[in-house]
mmCIF file of C-alpha atoms in Angstrom:
data_model
loop_
_atom_site.group_PDB
_atom_site.id
_atom_site.type_symbol
_atom_site.label_atom_id
_atom_site.label_comp_id
_atom_site.label_asym_id
_atom_site.label_seq_id
_atom_site.Cartn_x
_atom_site.Cartn_y
_atom_site.Cartn_z
ATOM 1 C CA UNK A 1 -36.602 -141.269 128.290
ATOM 2 C CA UNK A 2 -38.238 -144.548 128.249
ATOM 3 C CA UNK A 3 -38.986 -145.898 124.629
ATOM 4 C CA UNK A 4 -42.769 -146.578 125.532
ATOM 5 C CA UNK A 5 -43.095 -143.913 128.214
ATOM 6 C CA UNK A 6 -45.854 -142.242 126.013
ATOM 7 C CA UNK A 7 -48.028 -145.218 126.114
ATOM 8 C CA UNK A 8 -47.838 -146.497 129.572
ATOM 9 C CA UNK A 9 -50.510 -148.669 131.191
ATOM 10 C CA UNK A 10 -51.887 -148.999 134.830
ATOM 11 C CA UNK A 11 -51.658 -152.308 136.590
ATOM 12 C CA UNK A 12 -55.457 -152.664 136.344
ATOM 13 C CA UNK A 13 -55.336 -152.270 132.793
ATOM 14 C CA UNK A 14 -52.478 -154.778 132.402
ATOM 15 C CA UNK A 15 -54.561 -157.276 134.387
ATOM 16 C CA UNK A 16 -57.670 -156.676 132.250
ATOM 17 C CA UNK A 17 -55.604 -156.897 128.927
ATOM 18 C CA UNK A 18 -54.346 -160.314 129.779
ATOM 19 C CA UNK A 19 -57.583 -161.483 131.174
ATOM 20 C CA UNK A 20 -59.638 -160.241 128.210
ATOM 21 C CA UNK A 21 -57.014 -162.001 125.756
ATOM 22 C CA UNK A 22 -57.745 -165.066 127.643
ATOM 23 C CA UNK A 23 -61.431 -165.140 128.119
ATOM 24 C CA UNK A 24 -62.929 -165.335 124.555
ATOM 25 C CA UNK A 25 -63.787 -168.008 122.164
ATOM 26 C CA UNK A 26 -62.613 -170.887 124.673
ATOM 27 C CA UNK A 27 -65.514 -170.075 127.207
ATOM 28 C CA UNK A 28 -68.196 -170.920 124.825
ATOM 29 C CA UNK A 29 -66.995 -174.289 123.826
ATOM 30 C CA UNK A 30 -64.710 -175.424 126.726
ATOM 31 C CA UNK A 31 -67.268 -177.415 128.742
ATOM 32 C CA UNK A 32 -67.933 -179.602 125.564
ATOM 33 C CA UNK A 33 -64.269 -179.955 124.821
ATOM 34 C CA UNK A 34 -63.329 -181.109 128.199
ATOM 35 C CA UNK A 35 -66.516 -183.332 128.431
ATOM 36 C CA UNK A 36 -65.220 -185.104 125.344
ATOM 37 C CA UNK A 37 -62.067 -186.078 126.828
ATOM 38 C CA UNK A 38 -62.572 -186.529 130.680
ATOM 39 C CA UNK A 39 -66.417 -186.426 130.999
ATOM 40 C CA UNK A 40 -67.742 -184.358 133.793
ATOM 41 C CA UNK A 41 -64.150 -184.579 135.485
ATOM 42 C CA UNK A 42 -63.052 -181.988 132.951
ATOM 43 C CA UNK A 43 -63.297 -179.097 135.423
ATOM 44 C CA UNK A 44 -60.454 -180.503 137.532
ATOM 45 C CA UNK A 45 -58.169 -180.113 134.344
ATOM 46 C CA UNK A 46 -58.682 -176.554 134.676
ATOM 47 C CA UNK A 47 -56.437 -176.367 137.821
ATOM 48 C CA UNK A 48 -53.690 -178.200 136.044
ATOM 49 C CA UNK A 49 -53.866 -175.792 133.180
ATOM 50 C CA UNK A 50 -53.815 -172.751 135.446
ATOM 51 C CA UNK A 51 -50.652 -174.098 137.392
ATOM 52 C CA UNK A 52 -48.851 -174.504 134.000
ATOM 53 C CA UNK A 53 -50.150 -171.136 132.734
ATOM 54 C CA UNK A 54 -49.011 -169.398 135.860
ATOM 55 C CA UNK A 55 -45.465 -171.181 135.770
ATOM 56 C CA UNK A 56 -45.025 -170.059 132.229
ATOM 57 C CA UNK A 57 -46.347 -166.527 132.895
ATOM 58 C CA UNK A 58 -43.871 -166.035 135.696
ATOM 59 C CA UNK A 59 -41.087 -167.293 133.512
ATOM 60 C CA UNK A 60 -41.893 -164.735 130.960
ATOM 61 C CA UNK A 61 -41.757 -161.908 133.650
ATOM 62 C CA UNK A 62 -38.487 -163.064 135.060
ATOM 63 C CA UNK A 63 -37.132 -162.766 131.431
ATOM 64 C CA UNK A 64 -38.500 -159.325 130.771
ATOM 65 C CA UNK A 65 -37.233 -158.017 134.185
ATOM 66 C CA UNK A 66 -33.740 -158.312 132.743
ATOM 67 C CA UNK A 67 -34.736 -156.112 129.879
ATOM 68 C CA UNK A 68 -37.301 -153.851 131.340
ATOM 69 C CA UNK A 69 -37.351 -151.343 128.561
ATOM 70 C CA UNK A 70 -37.652 -153.923 125.601
ATOM 71 C CA UNK A 71 -40.684 -155.731 124.361
ATOM 72 C CA UNK A 72 -40.331 -159.090 122.459
ATOM 73 C CA UNK A 73 -39.828 -157.205 119.172
ATOM 74 C CA UNK A 74 -36.640 -155.614 120.706
ATOM 75 C CA UNK A 75 -35.570 -158.774 122.514
ATOM 76 C CA UNK A 76 -35.270 -160.908 119.573
ATOM 77 C CA UNK A 77 -32.632 -158.975 117.668
ATOM 78 C CA UNK A 78 -30.746 -158.404 120.926
ATOM 79 C CA UNK A 79 -30.551 -162.223 121.552
ATOM 80 C CA UNK A 80 -30.557 -163.611 118.072
ATOM 81 C CA UNK A 81 -28.870 -160.862 115.993
ATOM 82 C CA UNK A 82 -30.211 -158.507 113.434
ATOM 83 C CA UNK A 83 -31.521 -160.755 110.588
ATOM 84 C CA UNK A 84 -32.547 -163.891 112.487
ATOM 85 C CA UNK A 85 -33.987 -161.480 115.244
ATOM 86 C CA UNK A 86 -36.181 -159.867 112.480
ATOM 87 C CA UNK A 87 -37.205 -163.102 111.035
ATOM 88 C CA UNK A 88 -38.609 -164.147 114.470
ATOM 89 C CA UNK A 89 -40.356 -160.834 114.901
ATOM 90 C CA UNK A 90 -42.050 -161.515 111.547
ATOM 91 C CA UNK A 91 -43.179 -164.916 112.955
ATOM 92 C CA UNK A 92 -44.574 -162.996 115.945
ATOM 93 C CA UNK A 93 -46.389 -160.708 113.686
ATOM 94 C CA UNK A 94 -47.757 -163.691 111.803
ATOM 95 C CA UNK A 95 -48.928 -165.431 115.003
ATOM 96 C CA UNK A 96 -50.714 -162.194 116.314
ATOM 97 C CA UNK A 97 -52.288 -161.976 112.922
ATOM 98 C CA UNK A 98 -53.440 -165.585 113.120
ATOM 99 C CA UNK A 99 -54.943 -165.202 116.505
ATOM 100 C CA UNK A 100 -56.837 -162.190 115.404
ATOM 101 C CA UNK A 101 -58.102 -163.835 112.287
ATOM 102 C CA UNK A 102 -59.132 -167.048 114.298
ATOM 103 C CA UNK A 103 -61.080 -164.970 116.805
ATOM 104 C CA UNK A 104 -62.752 -162.694 114.155
ATOM 105 C CA UNK A 105 -63.631 -165.821 112.104
ATOM 106 C CA UNK A 106 -65.290 -167.572 115.174
ATOM 107 C CA UNK A 107 -67.049 -164.342 115.993
ATOM 108 C CA UNK A 108 -68.477 -163.986 112.480
ATOM 109 C CA UNK A 109 -69.740 -167.584 112.655
ATOM 110 C CA UNK A 110 -71.396 -166.952 116.151
ATOM 111 C CA UNK A 111 -73.243 -163.731 114.708
ATOM 112 C CA UNK A 112 -74.264 -165.373 111.546
ATOM 113 C CA UNK A 113 -75.834 -168.294 113.462
ATOM 114 C CA UNK A 114 -77.441 -166.558 116.339
ATOM 115 C CA UNK A 115 -78.201 -163.048 115.419
ATOM 116 C CA UNK A 116 -77.728 -161.967 111.769
ATOM 117 C CA UNK A 117 -78.417 -165.284 109.788
ATOM 118 C CA UNK A 118 -78.945 -163.578 106.461
ATOM 119 C CA UNK A 119 -76.077 -161.108 106.691
ATOM 120 C CA UNK A 120 -72.853 -162.003 104.648
ATOM 121 C CA UNK A 121 -69.775 -162.548 106.822
ATOM 122 C CA UNK A 122 -67.715 -159.721 105.175
ATOM 123 C CA UNK A 123 -70.471 -157.445 106.351
ATOM 124 C CA UNK A 124 -70.218 -158.518 109.975
ATOM 125 C CA UNK A 125 -66.278 -158.329 109.638
ATOM 126 C CA UNK A 126 -66.825 -154.539 108.176
ATOM 127 C CA UNK A 127 -69.133 -153.688 111.301
ATOM 128 C CA UNK A 128 -66.481 -155.202 113.661
ATOM 129 C CA UNK A 129 -63.589 -153.522 111.757
ATOM 130 C CA UNK A 130 -64.855 -149.973 112.096
ATOM 131 C CA UNK A 131 -64.795 -149.986 116.021
ATOM 132 C CA UNK A 132 -61.740 -152.017 116.112
ATOM 133 C CA UNK A 133 -59.769 -149.543 113.991
ATOM 134 C CA UNK A 134 -60.580 -146.388 115.950
ATOM 135 C CA UNK A 135 -59.559 -148.176 119.422
ATOM 136 C CA UNK A 136 -56.263 -149.861 117.992
ATOM 137 C CA UNK A 137 -55.450 -146.330 116.500
ATOM 138 C CA UNK A 138 -55.478 -144.923 119.768
ATOM 139 C CA UNK A 139 -52.727 -147.122 121.056
ATOM 140 C CA UNK A 140 -52.195 -149.472 123.939
ATOM 141 C CA UNK A 141 -53.327 -147.052 126.646
ATOM 142 C CA UNK A 142 -56.857 -146.818 124.811
ATOM 143 C CA UNK A 143 -56.968 -150.500 124.496
ATOM 144 C CA UNK A 144 -56.275 -151.024 128.092
ATOM 145 C CA UNK A 145 -58.811 -148.496 129.181
ATOM 146 C CA UNK A 146 -61.241 -150.345 126.851
ATOM 147 C CA UNK A 147 -60.586 -153.678 128.376
ATOM 148 C CA UNK A 148 -60.988 -152.308 131.639
ATOM 149 C CA UNK A 149 -64.574 -150.795 130.587
ATOM 150 C CA UNK A 150 -65.658 -154.239 129.165
ATOM 151 C CA UNK A 151 -64.786 -155.971 132.326
ATOM 152 C CA UNK A 152 -67.013 -153.683 134.481
ATOM 153 C CA UNK A 153 -69.798 -153.637 131.956
ATOM 154 C CA UNK A 154 -70.131 -157.420 131.993
ATOM 155 C CA UNK A 155 -69.955 -158.116 135.628
ATOM 156 C CA UNK A 156 -73.768 -158.565 135.777
ATOM 157 C CA UNK A 157 -73.634 -161.661 133.471
ATOM 158 C CA UNK A 158 -72.630 -164.298 136.195
ATOM 159 C CA UNK A 159 -75.403 -162.904 138.393
ATOM 160 C CA UNK A 160 -78.012 -163.276 135.776
ATOM 161 C CA UNK A 161 -76.823 -166.913 135.132
ATOM 162 C CA UNK A 162 -77.516 -167.654 138.691
ATOM 163 C CA UNK A 163 -81.163 -167.262 138.029
ATOM 164 C CA UNK A 164 -81.226 -170.611 136.493
ATOM 165 C CA UNK A 165 -79.737 -172.518 139.495
ATOM 166 C CA UNK A 166 -83.127 -174.276 140.177
ATOM 167 C CA UNK A 167 -82.552 -176.092 136.902
ATOM 168 C CA UNK A 168 -79.344 -177.671 137.624
ATOM 169 C CA UNK A 169 -78.769 -181.341 138.753
ATOM 170 C CA UNK A 170 -75.360 -181.489 140.771
ATOM 171 C CA UNK A 171 -75.562 -185.183 140.815
ATOM 172 C CA UNK A 172 -74.270 -184.925 137.287
ATOM 173 C CA UNK A 173 -70.900 -184.276 138.763
ATOM 174 C CA UNK A 174 -70.636 -187.336 140.714
ATOM 175 C CA UNK A 175 -68.730 -189.706 141.021
ATOM 176 C CA UNK A 176 -65.410 -187.785 141.004
ATOM 177 C CA UNK A 177 -62.528 -189.423 139.169
ATOM 178 C CA UNK A 178 -64.916 -191.564 136.956
ATOM 179 C CA UNK A 179 -62.096 -193.115 134.874
ATOM 180 C CA UNK A 180 -59.092 -191.995 137.027
ATOM 181 C CA UNK A 181 -56.509 -189.414 136.773
ATOM 182 C CA UNK A 182 -55.357 -190.193 132.922
ATOM 183 C CA UNK A 183 -58.361 -188.368 131.162
ATOM 184 C CA UNK A 184 -58.075 -185.368 133.474
ATOM 185 C CA UNK A 185 -54.436 -185.004 132.599
ATOM 186 C CA UNK A 186 -55.273 -185.588 128.904
ATOM 187 C CA UNK A 187 -57.695 -182.862 128.978
ATOM 188 C CA UNK A 188 -55.155 -180.414 130.282
ATOM 189 C CA UNK A 189 -54.024 -179.772 126.654
ATOM 190 C CA UNK A 190 -57.474 -178.055 126.302
ATOM 191 C CA UNK A 191 -57.067 -175.938 129.265
ATOM 192 C CA UNK A 192 -53.421 -174.683 128.738
ATOM 193 C CA UNK A 193 -54.397 -173.493 125.260
ATOM 194 C CA UNK A 194 -57.654 -171.676 126.803
ATOM 195 C CA UNK A 195 -55.297 -169.799 129.067
ATOM 196 C CA UNK A 196 -53.366 -168.470 126.033
ATOM 197 C CA UNK A 197 -53.265 -164.624 126.378
ATOM 198 C CA UNK A 198 -50.497 -164.489 129.093
ATOM 199 C CA UNK A 199 -47.929 -164.670 126.477
ATOM 200 C CA UNK A 200 -48.970 -160.749 125.548
ATOM 201 C CA UNK A 201 -46.844 -160.021 128.820
ATOM 202 C CA UNK A 202 -43.887 -160.001 126.318
ATOM 203 C CA UNK A 203 -45.348 -156.925 124.709
ATOM 204 C CA UNK A 204 -46.981 -155.496 127.766
ATOM 205 C CA UNK A 205 -44.193 -155.524 130.256
ATOM 206 C CA UNK A 206 -42.150 -152.298 129.041
ATOM 207 C CA UNK A 207 -45.526 -150.384 128.996
ATOM 208 C CA UNK A 208 -46.354 -151.210 132.508
ATOM 209 C CA UNK A 209 -45.932 -148.160 134.945
ATOM 210 C CA UNK A 210 -45.179 -150.112 138.150
ATOM 211 C CA UNK A 211 -43.177 -153.109 136.962
ATOM 212 C CA UNK A 212 -42.658 -154.519 140.541
ATOM 213 C CA UNK A 213 -46.175 -155.738 140.326
ATOM 214 C CA UNK A 214 -45.918 -157.323 136.981
ATOM 215 C CA UNK A 215 -45.770 -160.728 138.441
ATOM 216 C CA UNK A 216 -48.628 -160.296 140.791
ATOM 217 C CA UNK A 217 -50.681 -158.805 138.005
ATOM 218 C CA UNK A 218 -50.289 -161.614 135.782
ATOM 219 C CA UNK A 219 -51.151 -164.248 138.468
ATOM 220 C CA UNK A 220 -54.369 -162.208 139.268
ATOM 221 C CA UNK A 221 -55.199 -162.398 135.443
ATOM 222 C CA UNK A 222 -54.730 -165.809 135.291
ATOM 223 C CA UNK A 223 -56.861 -166.433 138.325
ATOM 224 C CA UNK A 224 -59.622 -164.332 137.086
ATOM 225 C CA UNK A 225 -59.664 -166.480 133.757
ATOM 226 C CA UNK A 226 -59.549 -169.752 135.975
ATOM 227 C CA UNK A 227 -62.701 -168.325 137.893
ATOM 228 C CA UNK A 228 -64.722 -167.571 134.765
ATOM 229 C CA UNK A 229 -63.554 -171.059 133.082
ATOM 230 C CA UNK A 230 -64.286 -172.951 136.309
ATOM 231 C CA UNK A 231 -67.785 -171.467 136.921
ATOM 232 C CA UNK A 232 -69.025 -171.757 133.388
ATOM 233 C CA UNK A 233 -67.728 -175.433 132.958
ATOM 234 C CA UNK A 234 -69.151 -176.616 136.316
ATOM 235 C CA UNK A 235 -72.435 -175.028 135.822
ATOM 236 C CA UNK A 236 -72.659 -176.464 132.372
ATOM 237 C CA UNK A 237 -72.098 -179.917 133.645
ATOM 238 C CA UNK A 238 -74.675 -179.464 136.219
ATOM 239 C CA UNK A 239 -77.272 -178.169 133.911
ATOM 240 C CA UNK A 240 -76.739 -180.733 130.972
ATOM 241 C CA UNK A 241 -76.503 -184.204 131.207
ATOM 242 C CA UNK A 242 -73.241 -185.970 130.567
ATOM 243 C CA UNK A 243 -74.251 -187.213 127.192
ATOM 244 C CA UNK A 244 -76.223 -184.104 126.262
ATOM 245 C CA UNK A 245 -73.193 -181.614 126.660
ATOM 246 C CA UNK A 246 -71.387 -183.039 123.702
ATOM 247 C CA UNK A 247 -74.012 -182.192 121.289
ATOM 248 C CA UNK A 248 -73.779 -178.609 121.463
ATOM 249 C CA UNK A 249 -71.060 -176.684 119.834
ATOM 250 C CA UNK A 250 -71.172 -173.616 122.218
ATOM 251 C CA UNK A 251 -72.930 -174.908 125.532
ATOM 252 C CA UNK A 252 -72.291 -171.750 127.273
ATOM 253 C CA UNK A 253 -74.778 -170.006 124.757
ATOM 254 C CA UNK A 254 -77.282 -172.657 125.092
ATOM 255 C CA UNK A 255 -77.346 -172.030 128.995
ATOM 256 C CA UNK A 256 -78.724 -168.414 128.431
ATOM 257 C CA UNK A 257 -81.489 -169.678 126.083
ATOM 258 C CA UNK A 258 -83.569 -171.255 129.093
ATOM 259 C CA UNK A 259 -83.300 -167.731 131.021
ATOM 260 C CA UNK A 260 -86.622 -166.021 130.792
ATOM 261 C CA UNK A 261 -88.526 -162.931 132.299
ATOM 262 C CA UNK A 262 -91.854 -161.705 131.916
ATOM 263 C CA UNK A 263 -90.804 -158.477 130.212
ATOM 264 C CA UNK A 264 -87.987 -160.221 128.208
ATOM 265 C CA UNK A 265 -87.749 -163.681 126.497
ATOM 266 C CA UNK A 266 -84.621 -163.696 124.490
ATOM 267 C CA UNK A 267 -81.913 -162.803 126.967
ATOM 268 C CA UNK A 268 -79.580 -165.113 125.079
ATOM 269 C CA UNK A 269 -79.608 -162.295 122.402
ATOM 270 C CA UNK A 270 -78.789 -159.535 124.888
ATOM 271 C CA UNK A 271 -75.990 -161.766 126.289
ATOM 272 C CA UNK A 272 -74.670 -162.328 122.845
ATOM 273 C CA UNK A 273 -74.538 -158.641 122.207
ATOM 274 C CA UNK A 274 -72.515 -157.917 125.359
ATOM 275 C CA UNK A 275 -70.432 -161.024 124.811
ATOM 276 C CA UNK A 276 -69.089 -159.744 121.492
ATOM 277 C CA UNK A 277 -67.396 -156.916 123.530
ATOM 278 C CA UNK A 278 -65.663 -159.582 125.297
ATOM 279 C CA UNK A 279 -64.632 -161.240 122.044
ATOM 280 C CA UNK A 280 -63.363 -158.001 120.962
ATOM 281 C CA UNK A 281 -61.154 -157.626 124.054
ATOM 282 C CA UNK A 282 -59.531 -160.808 122.841
ATOM 283 C CA UNK A 283 -59.200 -159.783 119.146
ATOM 284 C CA UNK A 284 -58.014 -156.207 119.514
ATOM 285 C CA UNK A 285 -54.870 -156.897 121.434
ATOM 286 C CA UNK A 286 -53.729 -159.222 118.847
ATOM 287 C CA UNK A 287 -54.576 -156.830 116.092
ATOM 288 C CA UNK A 288 -52.609 -154.009 117.963
ATOM 289 C CA UNK A 289 -49.524 -156.138 118.388
ATOM 290 C CA UNK A 290 -49.761 -157.652 114.712
ATOM 291 C CA UNK A 291 -49.317 -153.921 113.347
ATOM 292 C CA UNK A 292 -47.158 -153.125 116.291
ATOM 293 C CA UNK A 293 -44.748 -155.899 115.172
ATOM 294 C CA UNK A 294 -44.840 -155.080 111.511
ATOM 295 C CA UNK A 295 -44.127 -151.446 112.371
ATOM 296 C CA UNK A 296 -41.042 -152.250 114.349
ATOM 297 C CA UNK A 297 -40.160 -154.705 111.730
ATOM 298 C CA UNK A 298 -39.670 -151.824 109.272
ATOM 299 C CA UNK A 299 -38.405 -149.515 111.686
ATOM 300 C CA UNK A 300 -41.455 -147.336 112.100
ATOM 301 C CA UNK A 301 -42.872 -145.917 115.452
ATOM 302 C CA UNK A 302 -46.238 -145.054 114.087
ATOM 303 C CA UNK A 303 -48.350 -148.276 113.826
ATOM 304 C CA UNK A 304 -51.369 -146.560 112.358
ATOM 305 C CA UNK A 305 -50.240 -146.869 108.660
ATOM 306 C CA UNK A 306 -49.988 -150.571 109.021
ATOM 307 C CA UNK A 307 -53.400 -150.674 110.627
ATOM 308 C CA UNK A 308 -54.978 -148.838 107.634
ATOM 309 C CA UNK A 309 -53.587 -151.783 105.555
ATOM 310 C CA UNK A 310 -54.572 -154.672 107.692
ATOM 311 C CA UNK A 311 -58.343 -153.939 108.558
ATOM 312 C CA UNK A 312 -59.426 -153.435 105.015
ATOM 313 C CA UNK A 313 -57.330 -156.670 103.993
ATOM 314 C CA UNK A 314 -59.321 -158.620 106.628
ATOM 315 C CA UNK A 315 -62.712 -157.529 105.176
ATOM 316 C CA UNK A 316 -61.412 -158.282 101.732
ATOM 317 C CA UNK A 317 -60.335 -161.625 102.857
ATOM 318 C CA UNK A 318 -63.937 -162.505 104.154
ATOM 319 C CA UNK A 319 -65.525 -161.109 101.178
ATOM 320 C CA UNK A 320 -63.617 -163.353 98.781
ATOM 321 C CA UNK A 321 -63.622 -166.402 101.068
ATOM 322 C CA UNK A 322 -66.194 -167.562 103.705
ATOM 323 C CA UNK A 323 -64.534 -170.085 105.981
ATOM 324 C CA UNK A 324 -66.466 -173.270 106.833
ATOM 325 C CA UNK A 325 -66.602 -174.602 110.353
ATOM 326 C CA UNK A 326 -63.969 -177.057 109.496
ATOM 327 C CA UNK A 327 -61.775 -174.349 108.296
ATOM 328 C CA UNK A 328 -62.471 -172.326 111.542
ATOM 329 C CA UNK A 329 -61.383 -175.341 113.495
ATOM 330 C CA UNK A 330 -58.055 -175.499 111.422
ATOM 331 C CA UNK A 331 -57.281 -171.906 112.171
ATOM 332 C CA UNK A 332 -58.032 -172.213 115.857
ATOM 333 C CA UNK A 333 -55.838 -175.432 116.077
ATOM 334 C CA UNK A 334 -52.934 -173.503 114.256
ATOM 335 C CA UNK A 335 -53.227 -170.631 116.659
ATOM 336 C CA UNK A 336 -53.257 -172.968 119.467
ATOM 337 C CA UNK A 337 -50.028 -174.854 118.291
ATOM 338 C CA UNK A 338 -48.429 -171.437 117.569
ATOM 339 C CA UNK A 339 -49.552 -170.175 120.989
ATOM 340 C CA UNK A 340 -48.076 -173.229 122.669
ATOM 341 C CA UNK A 341 -44.690 -172.426 121.156
ATOM 342 C CA UNK A 342 -44.786 -168.752 121.982
ATOM 343 C CA UNK A 343 -46.374 -168.920 125.538
ATOM 344 C CA UNK A 344 -44.768 -172.096 126.795
ATOM 345 C CA UNK A 345 -41.819 -173.315 124.750
ATOM 346 C CA UNK A 346 -40.203 -169.948 124.045
ATOM 347 C CA UNK A 347 -39.795 -168.816 127.338
ATOM 348 C CA UNK A 348 -37.950 -172.060 128.316
ATOM 349 C CA UNK A 349 -35.736 -171.809 125.300
ATOM 350 C CA UNK A 350 -35.019 -168.157 125.830
ATOM 351 C CA UNK A 351 -33.559 -168.909 129.352
ATOM 352 C CA UNK A 352 -30.481 -170.480 127.674
ATOM 353 C CA UNK A 353 -29.215 -167.554 125.523
ATOM 354 C CA UNK A 354 -29.998 -165.090 128.277
ATOM 355 C CA UNK A 355 -28.105 -167.075 130.877
ATOM 356 C CA UNK A 356 -25.117 -167.245 128.363
ATOM 357 C CA UNK A 357 -25.429 -163.492 127.835
ATOM 358 C CA UNK A 358 -25.407 -162.728 131.557
ATOM 359 C CA UNK A 359 -22.582 -165.229 132.163
ATOM 360 C CA UNK A 360 -20.513 -163.511 129.476
ATOM 361 C CA UNK A 361 -21.244 -160.114 130.915
ATOM 362 C CA UNK A 362 -20.241 -161.248 134.256
ATOM 363 C CA UNK A 363 -17.079 -162.600 133.019
ATOM 364 C CA UNK A 364 -16.081 -159.320 131.446
ATOM 365 C CA UNK A 365 -16.718 -157.382 134.868
ATOM 366 C CA UNK A 366 -14.350 -159.767 136.608
#
């Protein structure tokens, strides 16, 4: 019997889990971050980031195909030995914990600024922790169903955003290649980090029912994320002037402030309320794989015990310490650097020991 057969996910759930992990905090600040480096040519960098993300994703799938019933927590001890492998599993758990902490911290900052200005941060974390606990407790299949549901519930957002097309000035995008290719290539650093989330395929692959479609699924997930990033970035550049866009911390949120209806004025509040669900599809998989990794590290199949420890710890952390914007930026940068190592460097480095093991196995057969 397969090790993870009791918690298998469908191809759609696999796609939406990866897509949800990618489309989170980056959507809100990406137009500004790209404009700071490449002006309004920054949208072109998204295609370069997508290519790199797809290549890295396919490399991950090619590695996992050799060990179809293993997750990354099983793979490390197999390739590196018991103790070094456990040390790497611990690093993976820390990485997932850092990712969930960075997303939660940014979510709290957004809620405190736009909705609950007088509410302490730890109260917001407590309100977020309760549904997160019940979703993560159900396991990966429940998380997959939740990510799929959130995707369908938020399909109305781009349709409503189109109602402000009349206020856009597409001449802001011209001329193309204002300063040549160098700024566009430099801005690719921002885009490849925004595509982080595909590295969860290291965990998701053994849970996938139809593993023959894993490569297709991860390409579709990356392409969906590209579509979201591209539409938001181009629309922001057409709406704001090239100099104005760098003044907003979260330009995407400011776009929604200009949309009004006779029966509804603050549609940006409704948007943000729904966007919290999108942010949760980024944080929840990382929370799950944090406790999944620590449980595997201690040889336990049930992750719920560690989850009961992790969620209160997050609430206590924000109760004791309220991170500033500078702190949140540092957390996000640390997550980005660690994510680059896990998502892009590790697949390249892992090919060497895997190739040596396969060569040794073929030599024994001969």
